[in-house]
PDB file of C-alpha atoms in Angstrom:
ATOM      1  CA  GLU A   1      29.293   7.639  14.949  1.00  0.00           C
ATOM      2  CA  ALA A   2      29.382   8.497  11.220  1.00  0.00           C
ATOM      3  CA  GLN A   3      26.939  11.031  10.342  1.00  0.00           C
ATOM      4  CA  VAL A   4      25.865  14.222   8.668  1.00  0.00           C
ATOM      5  CA  THR A   5      24.536  16.827  10.842  1.00  0.00           C
ATOM      6  CA  GLN A   6      22.217  19.698   9.611  1.00  0.00           C
ATOM      7  CA  ASN A   7      21.021  22.628  11.554  1.00  0.00           C
ATOM      8  CA  PRO A   8      18.470  23.769  11.965  1.00  0.00           C
ATOM      9  CA  ARG A   9      16.041  20.833  11.654  1.00  0.00           C
ATOM     10  CA  TYR A  10      12.917  23.099  11.549  1.00  0.00           C
ATOM     11  CA  LEU A  11      12.795  26.911  10.618  1.00  0.00           C
ATOM     12  CA  ILE A  12       9.922  29.252   9.954  1.00  0.00           C
ATOM     13  CA  THR A  13      11.157  32.623   8.605  1.00  0.00           C
ATOM     14  CA  VAL A  14       9.704  35.496   6.335  1.00  0.00           C
ATOM     15  CA  THR A  15      10.347  36.550   2.779  1.00  0.00           C
ATOM     16  CA  GLY A  16      13.690  38.408   2.351  1.00  0.00           C
ATOM     17  CA  LYS A  17      15.502  37.513   5.645  1.00  0.00           C
ATOM     18  CA  LYS A  18      18.704  35.641   4.929  1.00  0.00           C
ATOM     19  CA  LEU A  19      19.102  32.463   6.337  1.00  0.00           C
ATOM     20  CA  THR A  20      21.887  29.753   6.388  1.00  0.00           C
ATOM     21  CA  VAL A  21      21.382  25.964   6.817  1.00  0.00           C
ATOM     22  CA  THR A  22      24.598  24.311   8.116  1.00  0.00           C
ATOM     23  CA  CYS A  23      25.837  20.923   7.017  1.00  0.00           C
ATOM     24  CA  SER A  24      28.692  19.065   8.587  1.00  0.00           C
ATOM     25  CA  GLN A  25      30.098  15.465   8.086  1.00  0.00           C
ATOM     26  CA  ASN A  26      32.480  13.597  10.076  1.00  0.00           C
ATOM     27  CA  MET A  27      33.463  10.860   7.363  1.00  0.00           C
ATOM     28  CA  ASN A  28      36.248  12.745   5.436  1.00  0.00           C
ATOM     29  CA  HIS A  29      34.032  12.757   2.598  1.00  0.00           C
ATOM     30  CA  GLU A  30      35.179  14.750  -0.733  1.00  0.00           C
ATOM     31  CA  TYR A  31      31.593  14.955  -2.132  1.00  0.00           C
ATOM     32  CA  MET A  32      28.809  16.822  -0.532  1.00  0.00           C
ATOM     33  CA  SER A  33      25.431  17.888  -1.946  1.00  0.00           C
ATOM     34  CA  TRP A  34      22.132  19.712  -1.142  1.00  0.00           C
ATOM     35  CA  TYR A  35      18.750  18.429  -2.105  1.00  0.00           C
ATOM     36  CA  ARG A  36      15.253  19.719  -1.832  1.00  0.00           C
ATOM     37  CA  GLN A  37      12.228  17.369  -1.426  1.00  0.00           C
ATOM     38  CA  ASP A  38       8.888  18.256  -2.443  1.00  0.00           C
ATOM     39  CA  PRO A  39       5.864  16.199  -2.917  1.00  0.00           C
ATOM     40  CA  GLY A  40       5.579  14.243  -6.089  1.00  0.00           C
ATOM     41  CA  LEU A  41       8.855  15.587  -7.246  1.00  0.00           C
ATOM     42  CA  GLY A  42      11.298  13.287  -5.539  1.00  0.00           C
ATOM     43  CA  LEU A  43      14.846  14.974  -4.396  1.00  0.00           C
ATOM     44  CA  ARG A  44      16.185  17.489  -6.541  1.00  0.00           C
ATOM     45  CA  GLN A  45      19.655  18.510  -6.546  1.00  0.00           C
ATOM     46  CA  ILE A  46      20.450  22.209  -5.583  1.00  0.00           C
ATOM     47  CA  TYR A  47      24.273  22.490  -5.558  1.00  0.00           C
ATOM     48  CA  TYR A  48      27.151  20.100  -4.951  1.00  0.00           C
ATOM     49  CA  SER A  49      30.771  20.151  -4.393  1.00  0.00           C
ATOM     50  CA  MET A  50      33.451  17.410  -5.361  1.00  0.00           C
ATOM     51  CA  ASN A  51      36.133  18.952  -2.773  1.00  0.00           C
ATOM     52  CA  VAL A  52      37.137  21.946  -0.916  1.00  0.00           C
ATOM     53  CA  GLU A  53      36.696  25.059  -2.931  1.00  0.00           C
ATOM     54  CA  VAL A  54      34.947  23.326  -5.686  1.00  0.00           C
ATOM     55  CA  THR A  55      31.292  23.727  -5.998  1.00  0.00           C
ATOM     56  CA  ASP A  56      28.767  23.443  -9.025  1.00  0.00           C
ATOM     57  CA  LYS A  57      25.310  24.053  -9.782  1.00  0.00           C
ATOM     58  CA  GLY A  58      22.771  21.087  -9.677  1.00  0.00           C
ATOM     59  CA  ASP A  59      19.374  21.138 -11.254  1.00  0.00           C
ATOM     60  CA  VAL A  60      17.596  23.712  -9.225  1.00  0.00           C
ATOM     61  CA  PRO A  61      20.284  26.243  -8.067  1.00  0.00           C
ATOM     62  CA  GLU A  62      18.155  29.643  -8.282  1.00  0.00           C
ATOM     63  CA  GLY A  63      18.044  31.394  -5.060  1.00  0.00           C
ATOM     64  CA  TYR A  64      20.527  29.500  -3.383  1.00  0.00           C
ATOM     65  CA  LYS A  65      24.388  29.885  -2.637  1.00  0.00           C
ATOM     66  CA  VAL A  66      26.661  27.441  -1.166  1.00  0.00           C
ATOM     67  CA  SER A  67      30.419  27.210   0.008  1.00  0.00           C
ATOM     68  CA  ARG A  68      33.031  24.834   0.619  1.00  0.00           C
ATOM     69  CA  LYS A  69      36.007  26.184   2.840  1.00  0.00           C
ATOM     70  CA  GLU A  70      36.631  23.182   4.759  1.00  0.00           C
ATOM     71  CA  LYS A  71      36.321  19.465   3.903  1.00  0.00           C
ATOM     72  CA  ARG A  72      33.595  18.586   6.636  1.00  0.00           C
ATOM     73  CA  ASN A  73      31.230  21.657   6.238  1.00  0.00           C
ATOM     74  CA  PHE A  74      28.922  22.686   3.166  1.00  0.00           C
ATOM     75  CA  PRO A  75      26.443  25.545   4.129  1.00  0.00           C
ATOM     76  CA  LEU A  76      23.420  26.406   2.194  1.00  0.00           C
ATOM     77  CA  ILE A  77      22.751  30.050   2.103  1.00  0.00           C
ATOM     78  CA  LEU A  78      19.366  31.613   1.191  1.00  0.00           C
ATOM     79  CA  GLU A  79      20.189  35.244   0.590  1.00  0.00           C
ATOM     80  CA  SER A  80      16.650  36.394   0.060  1.00  0.00           C
ATOM     81  CA  PRO A  81      14.043  33.455   0.922  1.00  0.00           C
ATOM     82  CA  SER A  82      10.711  33.288  -1.124  1.00  0.00           C
ATOM     83  CA  PRO A  83       7.856  31.360  -0.398  1.00  0.00           C
ATOM     84  CA  ASN A  84       8.490  28.979  -3.449  1.00  0.00           C
ATOM     85  CA  GLN A  85      11.612  27.824  -1.287  1.00  0.00           C
ATOM     86  CA  THR A  86       9.568  26.326   1.229  1.00  0.00           C
ATOM     87  CA  SER A  87      10.732  22.660   1.198  1.00  0.00           C
ATOM     88  CA  LEU A  88      12.349  19.975   2.957  1.00  0.00           C
ATOM     89  CA  TYR A  89      16.197  20.301   2.709  1.00  0.00           C
ATOM     90  CA  PHE A  90      18.623  17.289   2.880  1.00  0.00           C
ATOM     91  CA  CYS A  91      22.415  17.497   2.946  1.00  0.00           C
ATOM     92  CA  ALA A  92      24.487  14.266   1.673  1.00  0.00           C
ATOM     93  CA  SER A  93      27.922  13.287   1.571  1.00  0.00           C
ATOM     94  CA  SER A  94      29.884  10.535  -0.393  1.00  0.00           C
ATOM     95  CA  VAL A  95      33.301   9.103  -0.548  1.00  0.00           C
ATOM     96  CA  MET A  96      33.287   8.811  -4.251  1.00  0.00           C
ATOM     97  CA  THR A  97      33.791  12.078  -6.131  1.00  0.00           C
ATOM     98  CA  GLY A  98      32.208  10.182  -9.374  1.00  0.00           C
ATOM     99  CA  ASN A  99      29.084   9.996  -7.469  1.00  0.00           C
ATOM    100  CA  THR A 100      28.409   6.385  -7.900  1.00  0.00           C
ATOM    101  CA  GLY A 101      28.996   5.504  -4.210  1.00  0.00           C
ATOM    102  CA  GLU A 102      26.503   5.424  -1.463  1.00  0.00           C
ATOM    103  CA  LEU A 103      25.235   8.857  -0.520  1.00  0.00           C
ATOM    104  CA  PHE A 104      24.883   9.555   3.411  1.00  0.00           C
ATOM    105  CA  PHE A 105      22.069  11.793   4.306  1.00  0.00           C
ATOM    106  CA  GLY A 106      21.507  14.306   7.016  1.00  0.00           C
ATOM    107  CA  GLU A 107      18.080  14.039   8.887  1.00  0.00           C
ATOM    108  CA  GLY A 108      16.699  17.035   6.970  1.00  0.00           C
ATOM    109  CA  SER A 109      15.943  20.653   7.628  1.00  0.00           C
ATOM    110  CA  ARG A 110      12.136  21.635   7.171  1.00  0.00           C
ATOM    111  CA  LEU A 111      11.980  25.202   6.038  1.00  0.00           C
ATOM    112  CA  THR A 112       8.783  27.249   5.813  1.00  0.00           C
ATOM    113  CA  VAL A 113       8.957  30.776   4.184  1.00  0.00           C
ATOM    114  CA  LEU A 114       6.224  33.083   4.865  1.00  0.00           C
TER     115      LEU A 114
ATOM    116  CA  GLY B   1      17.200  14.039 -21.433  1.00  0.00           C
ATOM    117  CA  GLU B   2      17.526  12.522 -17.795  1.00  0.00           C
ATOM    118  CA  ASN B   3      13.987  11.118 -17.258  1.00  0.00           C
ATOM    119  CA  VAL B   4      13.112   8.772 -14.366  1.00  0.00           C
ATOM    120  CA  GLU B   5       9.699   7.264 -13.701  1.00  0.00           C
ATOM    121  CA  GLN B   6       8.990   5.223 -10.669  1.00  0.00           C
ATOM    122  CA  HIS B   7       5.834   3.255 -10.180  1.00  0.00           C
ATOM    123  CA  PRO B   8       3.526   2.911  -8.401  1.00  0.00           C
ATOM    124  CA  SER B   9       3.570   6.073  -6.320  1.00  0.00           C
ATOM    125  CA  THR B  10       1.726   4.458  -3.530  1.00  0.00           C
ATOM    126  CA  LEU B  11       1.597   0.632  -2.682  1.00  0.00           C
ATOM    127  CA  SER B  12      -0.318  -0.820   0.202  1.00  0.00           C
ATOM    128  CA  VAL B  13       0.333  -4.618   1.004  1.00  0.00           C
ATOM    129  CA  GLN B  14      -0.444  -7.076   3.736  1.00  0.00           C
ATOM    130  CA  GLU B  15       2.164  -8.195   5.862  1.00  0.00           C
ATOM    131  CA  GLY B  16       3.812 -11.171   4.637  1.00  0.00           C
ATOM    132  CA  ASP B  17       3.235 -10.333   0.806  1.00  0.00           C
ATOM    133  CA  SER B  18       5.483  -9.360  -1.403  1.00  0.00           C
ATOM    134  CA  ALA B  19       5.957  -5.716  -2.868  1.00  0.00           C
ATOM    135  CA  VAL B  20       7.631  -4.741  -6.286  1.00  0.00           C
ATOM    136  CA  ILE B  21       8.487  -1.187  -7.435  1.00  0.00           C
ATOM    137  CA  LYS B  22       9.615  -0.448 -10.794  1.00  0.00           C
ATOM    138  CA  CYS B  23      12.054   2.406 -12.122  1.00  0.00           C
ATOM    139  CA  THR B  24      12.369   3.380 -15.734  1.00  0.00           C
ATOM    140  CA  TYR B  25      15.175   5.335 -16.740  1.00  0.00           C
ATOM    141  CA  SER B  26      16.293   7.126 -20.001  1.00  0.00           C
ATOM    142  CA  ASP B  27      19.953   6.875 -20.431  1.00  0.00           C
ATOM    143  CA  SER B  28      21.410   3.782 -22.063  1.00  0.00           C
ATOM    144  CA  ALA B  29      24.784   4.731 -20.781  1.00  0.00           C
ATOM    145  CA  SER B  30      23.636   4.488 -17.032  1.00  0.00           C
ATOM    146  CA  ASN B  31      25.680   1.886 -15.060  1.00  0.00           C
ATOM    147  CA  TYR B  32      24.623   2.222 -11.466  1.00  0.00           C
ATOM    148  CA  PHE B  33      21.365   1.669  -9.906  1.00  0.00           C
ATOM    149  CA  PRO B  34      20.540   2.293  -6.232  1.00  0.00           C
ATOM    150  CA  TRP B  35      17.594   2.136  -4.152  1.00  0.00           C
ATOM    151  CA  TYR B  36      17.013   4.386  -1.089  1.00  0.00           C
ATOM    152  CA  LYS B  37      14.603   3.977   1.787  1.00  0.00           C
ATOM    153  CA  GLN B  38      13.355   7.150   3.629  1.00  0.00           C
ATOM    154  CA  GLU B  39      11.582   6.469   6.990  1.00  0.00           C
ATOM    155  CA  LEU B  40       9.368   9.052   8.517  1.00  0.00           C
ATOM    156  CA  GLY B  41      11.385  11.967   9.862  1.00  0.00           C
ATOM    157  CA  LYS B  42      14.676  10.779   8.302  1.00  0.00           C
ATOM    158  CA  GLY B  43      16.813  11.208   5.514  1.00  0.00           C
ATOM    159  CA  PRO B  44      17.266   8.544   2.816  1.00  0.00           C
ATOM    160  CA  GLN B  45      19.110   5.446   3.332  1.00  0.00           C
ATOM    161  CA  LEU B  46      20.711   3.260   0.715  1.00  0.00           C
ATOM    162  CA  ILE B  47      19.219  -0.333   1.082  1.00  0.00           C
ATOM    163  CA  ILE B  48      20.718  -2.004  -2.117  1.00  0.00           C
ATOM    164  CA  ASP B  49      22.250  -1.274  -5.520  1.00  0.00           C
ATOM    165  CA  ILE B  50      23.191  -2.893  -8.533  1.00  0.00           C
ATOM    166  CA  ARG B  51      25.888  -2.117 -11.297  1.00  0.00           C
ATOM    167  CA  SER B  52      25.122  -2.839 -14.901  1.00  0.00           C
ATOM    168  CA  ASN B  53      27.460  -5.919 -15.242  1.00  0.00           C
ATOM    169  CA  VAL B  54      24.922  -7.978 -13.290  1.00  0.00           C
ATOM    170  CA  GLY B  55      21.348  -8.877 -13.650  1.00  0.00           C
ATOM    171  CA  GLU B  56      20.236  -9.381 -10.020  1.00  0.00           C
ATOM    172  CA  LYS B  57      21.356  -8.825  -6.547  1.00  0.00           C
ATOM    173  CA  LYS B  58      19.810 -10.144  -3.417  1.00  0.00           C
ATOM    174  CA  ASP B  59      20.208  -9.187   0.224  1.00  0.00           C
ATOM    175  CA  GLN B  60      18.174 -11.035   2.776  1.00  0.00           C
ATOM    176  CA  ARG B  61      14.491 -10.322   2.051  1.00  0.00           C
ATOM    177  CA  ILE B  62      15.257  -7.512  -0.677  1.00  0.00           C
ATOM    178  CA  ALA B  63      16.627  -7.805  -4.308  1.00  0.00           C
ATOM    179  CA  VAL B  64      17.047  -5.611  -7.301  1.00  0.00           C
ATOM    180  CA  THR B  65      16.680  -6.692 -10.771  1.00  0.00           C
ATOM    181  CA  LEU B  66      18.050  -4.883 -13.853  1.00  0.00           C
ATOM    182  CA  ASN B  67      16.834  -5.088 -17.325  1.00  0.00           C
ATOM    183  CA  LYS B  68      19.190  -2.875 -19.385  1.00  0.00           C
ATOM    184  CA  THR B  69      17.430  -3.580 -22.700  1.00  0.00           C
ATOM    185  CA  ALA B  70      14.203  -2.322 -21.644  1.00  0.00           C
ATOM    186  CA  LYS B  71      16.059   0.379 -19.435  1.00  0.00           C
ATOM    187  CA  HIS B  72      14.278  -0.512 -16.100  1.00  0.00           C
ATOM    188  CA  PHE B  73      15.203  -1.857 -12.718  1.00  0.00           C
ATOM    189  CA  SER B  74      13.021  -2.949  -9.921  1.00  0.00           C
ATOM    190  CA  LEU B  75      12.965  -3.328  -6.127  1.00  0.00           C
ATOM    191  CA  HIS B  76      11.499  -6.558  -4.647  1.00  0.00           C
ATOM    192  CA  ILE B  77      10.675  -6.916  -1.040  1.00  0.00           C
ATOM    193  CA  THR B  78       9.457 -10.375   0.199  1.00  0.00           C
ATOM    194  CA  GLU B  79       7.724 -11.514   3.423  1.00  0.00           C
ATOM    195  CA  THR B  80       7.013  -7.804   4.127  1.00  0.00           C
ATOM    196  CA  GLN B  81       7.085  -6.439   7.645  1.00  0.00           C
ATOM    197  CA  PRO B  82       5.450  -3.298   9.261  1.00  0.00           C
ATOM    198  CA  GLU B  83       8.955  -1.719   9.461  1.00  0.00           C
ATOM    199  CA  ASP B  84       9.193  -1.810   5.694  1.00  0.00           C
ATOM    200  CA  SER B  85       6.747   0.891   5.575  1.00  0.00           C
ATOM    201  CA  ALA B  86       8.436   3.919   4.200  1.00  0.00           C
ATOM    202  CA  VAL B  87       8.952   5.777   1.052  1.00  0.00           C
ATOM    203  CA  TYR B  88      11.547   4.240  -1.387  1.00  0.00           C
ATOM    204  CA  PHE B  89      13.413   6.254  -4.021  1.00  0.00           C
ATOM    205  CA  CYS B  90      15.171   4.793  -7.186  1.00  0.00           C
ATOM    206  CA  ALA B  91      18.262   6.836  -8.312  1.00  0.00           C
ATOM    207  CA  PRO B  92      19.727   5.601 -11.397  1.00  0.00           C
ATOM    208  CA  TYR B  93      23.174   7.289 -12.241  1.00  0.00           C
ATOM    209  CA  GLN B  94      22.760   9.409 -15.381  1.00  0.00           C
ATOM    210  CA  GLY B  95      24.476  12.273 -16.972  1.00  0.00           C
ATOM    211  CA  GLY B  96      27.183  12.338 -14.338  1.00  0.00           C
ATOM    212  CA  LYS B  97      24.801  12.290 -11.345  1.00  0.00           C
ATOM    213  CA  LEU B  98      22.208  10.304  -9.252  1.00  0.00           C
ATOM    214  CA  ILE B  99      18.749  11.345 -10.567  1.00  0.00           C
ATOM    215  CA  PHE B 100      15.959  10.508  -7.895  1.00  0.00           C
ATOM    216  CA  GLY B 101      12.545   9.051  -8.876  1.00  0.00           C
ATOM    217  CA  GLN B 102       9.451  10.592  -7.396  1.00  0.00           C
ATOM    218  CA  GLY B 103       9.391   8.008  -4.748  1.00  0.00           C
ATOM    219  CA  THR B 104       6.958   5.299  -3.750  1.00  0.00           C
ATOM    220  CA  GLU B 105       5.152   5.289  -0.441  1.00  0.00           C
ATOM    221  CA  LEU B 106       4.883   1.794   0.766  1.00  0.00           C
ATOM    222  CA  SER B 107       2.481   0.772   3.577  1.00  0.00           C
ATOM    223  CA  VAL B 108       2.508  -2.667   5.074  1.00  0.00           C
ATOM    224  CA  LYS B 109      -0.628  -3.459   7.037  1.00  0.00           C
ATOM    225  CA  PRO B 110      -0.352  -5.801  10.045  1.00  0.00           C
TER     226      PRO B 110
END
């Protein structure tokens, strides 16, 4: 089954404790992206990757890091989480690097930073 | 700038009625206009999209219309059913990326 898998789905952590949210896709997509969803703000792009070893900042990259060592994986790293990073996070992938193709989303990771 | 406005933010209809959600964008060079549906506890899923060379596209009970002159496009759902209850996002392609609207929470009452 074609899918984007995120882990963990739910996480409660404390300020400053490094964490990683993993994302994996099995569709051989070049393009992958991370979004955060907050009430009234829609989905805002954090980072994206056009292909292996190529990553770029989105609209809200501060406090986040990513890596793309393999085509299927695109982990999101919070080196020192803060309460304003409490949010619902989505990973997505697409076959079209021009970003005009269908985005396939994971089921989301709800993060709470105390 | 890359401004996207989606209205209304909430919409409640009776089962069988129609629902319309409007999305206004700012970039006149935009050429791709998708709508995503997000069910509770899930990620958004593409339901319909349109490209700038057509004015309307229909897929069973859903349709999207595009007015490039006025820079807006709309999602139309006819004969609504309870399973249409969800949050809907427009995401016009602007400035080299998809810019998501704020979302519309649609509630279909049986």
